[in-house]
Short mmCIF file of C-alpha atoms in Angstrom, two decimals:
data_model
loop_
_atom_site.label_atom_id
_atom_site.label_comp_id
_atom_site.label_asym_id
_atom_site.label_seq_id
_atom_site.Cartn_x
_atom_site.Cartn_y
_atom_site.Cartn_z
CA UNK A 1 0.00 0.00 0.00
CA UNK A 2 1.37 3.12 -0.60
CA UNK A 3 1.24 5.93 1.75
CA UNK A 4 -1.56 5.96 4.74
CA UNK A 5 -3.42 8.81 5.77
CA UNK A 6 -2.69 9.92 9.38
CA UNK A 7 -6.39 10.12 10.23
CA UNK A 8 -7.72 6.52 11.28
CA UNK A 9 -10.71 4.88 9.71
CA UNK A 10 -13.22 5.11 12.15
CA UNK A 11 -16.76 3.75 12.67
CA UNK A 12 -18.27 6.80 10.72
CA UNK A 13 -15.89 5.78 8.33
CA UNK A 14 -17.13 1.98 7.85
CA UNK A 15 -20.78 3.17 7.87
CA UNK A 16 -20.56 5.40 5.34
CA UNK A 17 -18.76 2.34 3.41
CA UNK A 18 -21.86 0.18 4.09
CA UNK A 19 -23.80 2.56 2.71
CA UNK A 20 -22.20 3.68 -0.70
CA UNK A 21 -19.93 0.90 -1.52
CA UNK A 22 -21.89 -2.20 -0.89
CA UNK A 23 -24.46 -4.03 -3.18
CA UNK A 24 -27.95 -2.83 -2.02
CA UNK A 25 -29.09 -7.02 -0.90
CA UNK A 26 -25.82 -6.65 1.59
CA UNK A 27 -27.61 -3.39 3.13
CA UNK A 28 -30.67 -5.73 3.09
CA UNK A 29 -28.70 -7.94 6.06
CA UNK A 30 -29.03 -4.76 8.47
CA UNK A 31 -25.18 -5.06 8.97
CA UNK A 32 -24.46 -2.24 11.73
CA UNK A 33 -20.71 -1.88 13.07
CA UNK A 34 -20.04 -2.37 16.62
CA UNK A 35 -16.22 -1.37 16.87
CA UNK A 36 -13.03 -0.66 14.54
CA UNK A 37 -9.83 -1.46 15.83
CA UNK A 38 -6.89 0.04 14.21
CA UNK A 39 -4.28 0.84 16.74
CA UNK A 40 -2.37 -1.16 18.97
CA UNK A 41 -3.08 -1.18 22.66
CA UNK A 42 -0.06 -0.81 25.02
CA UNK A 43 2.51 -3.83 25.31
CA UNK A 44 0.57 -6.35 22.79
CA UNK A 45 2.30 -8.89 21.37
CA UNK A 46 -0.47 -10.49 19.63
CA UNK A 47 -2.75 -8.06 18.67
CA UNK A 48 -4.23 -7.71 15.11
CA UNK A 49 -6.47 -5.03 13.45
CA UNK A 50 -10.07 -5.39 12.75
CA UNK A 51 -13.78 -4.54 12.90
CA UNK A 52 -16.98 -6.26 14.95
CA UNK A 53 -20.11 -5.70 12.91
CA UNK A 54 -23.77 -7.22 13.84
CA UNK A 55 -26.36 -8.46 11.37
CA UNK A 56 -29.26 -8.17 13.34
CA UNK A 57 -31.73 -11.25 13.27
CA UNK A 58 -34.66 -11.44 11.01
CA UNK A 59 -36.92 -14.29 9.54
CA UNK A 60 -35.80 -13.15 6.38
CA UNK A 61 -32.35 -14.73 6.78
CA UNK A 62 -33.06 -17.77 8.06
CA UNK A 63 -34.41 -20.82 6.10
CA UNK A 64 -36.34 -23.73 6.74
CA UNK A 65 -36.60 -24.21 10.31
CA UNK A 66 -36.05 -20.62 11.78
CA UNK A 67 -31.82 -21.11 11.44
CA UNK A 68 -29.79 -17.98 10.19
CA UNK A 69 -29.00 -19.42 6.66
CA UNK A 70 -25.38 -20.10 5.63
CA UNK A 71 -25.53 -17.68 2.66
CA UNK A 72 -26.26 -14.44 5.05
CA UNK A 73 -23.15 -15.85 7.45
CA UNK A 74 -20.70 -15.91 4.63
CA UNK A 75 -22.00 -12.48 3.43
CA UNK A 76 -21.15 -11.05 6.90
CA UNK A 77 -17.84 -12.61 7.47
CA UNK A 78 -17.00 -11.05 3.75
CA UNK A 79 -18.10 -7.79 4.49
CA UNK A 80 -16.85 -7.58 7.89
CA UNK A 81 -13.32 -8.93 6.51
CA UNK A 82 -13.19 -5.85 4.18
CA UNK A 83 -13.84 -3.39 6.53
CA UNK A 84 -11.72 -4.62 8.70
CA UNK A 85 -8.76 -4.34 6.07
CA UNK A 86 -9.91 -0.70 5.42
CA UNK A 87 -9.37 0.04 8.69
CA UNK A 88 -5.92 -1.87 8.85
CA UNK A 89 -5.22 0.80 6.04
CA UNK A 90 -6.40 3.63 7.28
CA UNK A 91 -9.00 4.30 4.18
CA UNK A 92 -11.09 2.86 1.18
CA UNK A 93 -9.24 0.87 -1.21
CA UNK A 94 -10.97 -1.44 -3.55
CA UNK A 95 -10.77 -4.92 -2.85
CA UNK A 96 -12.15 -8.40 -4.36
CA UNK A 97 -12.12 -11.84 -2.52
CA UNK A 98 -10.18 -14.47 -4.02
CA UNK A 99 -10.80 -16.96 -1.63
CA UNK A 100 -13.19 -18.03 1.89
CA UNK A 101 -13.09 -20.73 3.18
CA UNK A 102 -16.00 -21.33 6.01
CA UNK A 103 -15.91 -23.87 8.65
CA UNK A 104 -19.84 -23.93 9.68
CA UNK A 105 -19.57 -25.18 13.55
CA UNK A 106 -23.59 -24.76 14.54
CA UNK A 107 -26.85 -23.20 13.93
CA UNK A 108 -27.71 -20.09 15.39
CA UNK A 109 -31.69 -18.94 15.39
CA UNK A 110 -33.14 -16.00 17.24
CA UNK A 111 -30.36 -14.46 17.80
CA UNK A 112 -28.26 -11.42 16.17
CA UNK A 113 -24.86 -12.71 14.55
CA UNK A 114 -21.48 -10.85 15.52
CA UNK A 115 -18.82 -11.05 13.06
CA UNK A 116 -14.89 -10.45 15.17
CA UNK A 117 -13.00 -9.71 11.80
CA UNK A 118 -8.96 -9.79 12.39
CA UNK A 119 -6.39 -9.11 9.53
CA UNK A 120 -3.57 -11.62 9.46
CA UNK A 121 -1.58 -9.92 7.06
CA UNK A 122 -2.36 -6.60 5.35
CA UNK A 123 -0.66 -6.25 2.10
CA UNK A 124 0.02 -4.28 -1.10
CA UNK A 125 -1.56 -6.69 -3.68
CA UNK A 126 -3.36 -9.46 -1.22
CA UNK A 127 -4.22 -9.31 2.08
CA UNK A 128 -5.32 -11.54 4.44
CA UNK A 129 -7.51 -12.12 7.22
CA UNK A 130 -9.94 -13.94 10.11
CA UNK A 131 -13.42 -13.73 11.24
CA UNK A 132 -14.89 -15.71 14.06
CA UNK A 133 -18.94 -15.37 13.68
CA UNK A 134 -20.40 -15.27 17.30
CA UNK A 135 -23.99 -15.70 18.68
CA UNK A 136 -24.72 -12.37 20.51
CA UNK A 137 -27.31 -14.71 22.43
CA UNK A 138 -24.50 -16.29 24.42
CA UNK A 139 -21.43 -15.57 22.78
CA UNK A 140 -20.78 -19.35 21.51
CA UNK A 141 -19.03 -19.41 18.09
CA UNK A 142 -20.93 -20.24 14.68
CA UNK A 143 -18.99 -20.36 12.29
CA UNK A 144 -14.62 -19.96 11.41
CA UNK A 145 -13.83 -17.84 8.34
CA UNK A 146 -10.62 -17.17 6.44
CA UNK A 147 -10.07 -15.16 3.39
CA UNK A 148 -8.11 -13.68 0.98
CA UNK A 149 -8.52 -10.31 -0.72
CA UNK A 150 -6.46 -9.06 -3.82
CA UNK A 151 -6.26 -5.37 -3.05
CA UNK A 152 -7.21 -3.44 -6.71
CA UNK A 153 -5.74 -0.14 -8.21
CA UNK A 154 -7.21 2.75 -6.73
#
């Protein structure tokens, strides 16, 4: 990546991204973000950037049986994975996935979805990255998600 702005991409930031950037059926998962995370905290050894967003529950996502279908989970770890790497960069820069892979680990129902998006490795032409999709009901993990983005000219 070439030069980052000194101003961090904030929540503002990732709404307004939401809003303009994404195809109108991913608005239609009433994604809302929860927290950016851009800067490293104090003494971390581990830490890596990312973004929590929340697809709230509806009947409209779920299939057969009242469980959040599979299709709306992988649209939320996708979503949440790129603006998670926006933040990592400090700004918008267009972005395609190459590759998820999604390790489905139980159903959820009734309950809103939280997707904890990490970047792995943020770089010039790929980057790469994490999301752990967590029932807000009782915090119990849904799903494992790991990607790959090929980061486009701007």
């Amino acid at each position: 990546m070439s030069s980052q702005p000194s101003a961090p991409f904030g929540i503002a930031d990732a709404r307004r991204v939401l809003g303009d950037v994404f195809a109108p059926w991913v608005r239609d998962l009433g994604l809302s973000v929860e927290s950016i995370d851009f800067e490293p905290p104090p003494n971390a050894s581990d830490w890596q950037p990312g973004a929590v967003l929340r697809m709230a529950f509806s009947d409209r996502l779920c299939r057969h049986g009242g469980v959040v279908c599979g299709q709306a989970l992988m649209a939320l770890a996708d979503t949440s994975m790129v603006i998670a790497i926006l933040a990592a960069g400090r700004g918008y820069r267009p972005m395609t996935t190459v590759d998820q892979t999604t390790h489905f680990m139980r159903a959820v129902s009734s309950s809103d979805v939280l997707a904890d998006a990490k970047v792995v490795r943020l770089g010039r032409t790929m980057s790469f990255g994490r999301v752990t999709l967590l029932s807000a009901t009782d915090n119990k993990p849904v799903a494992m998600v790991s990607s790959a983005f090929a980061m486009l000219p701007g």
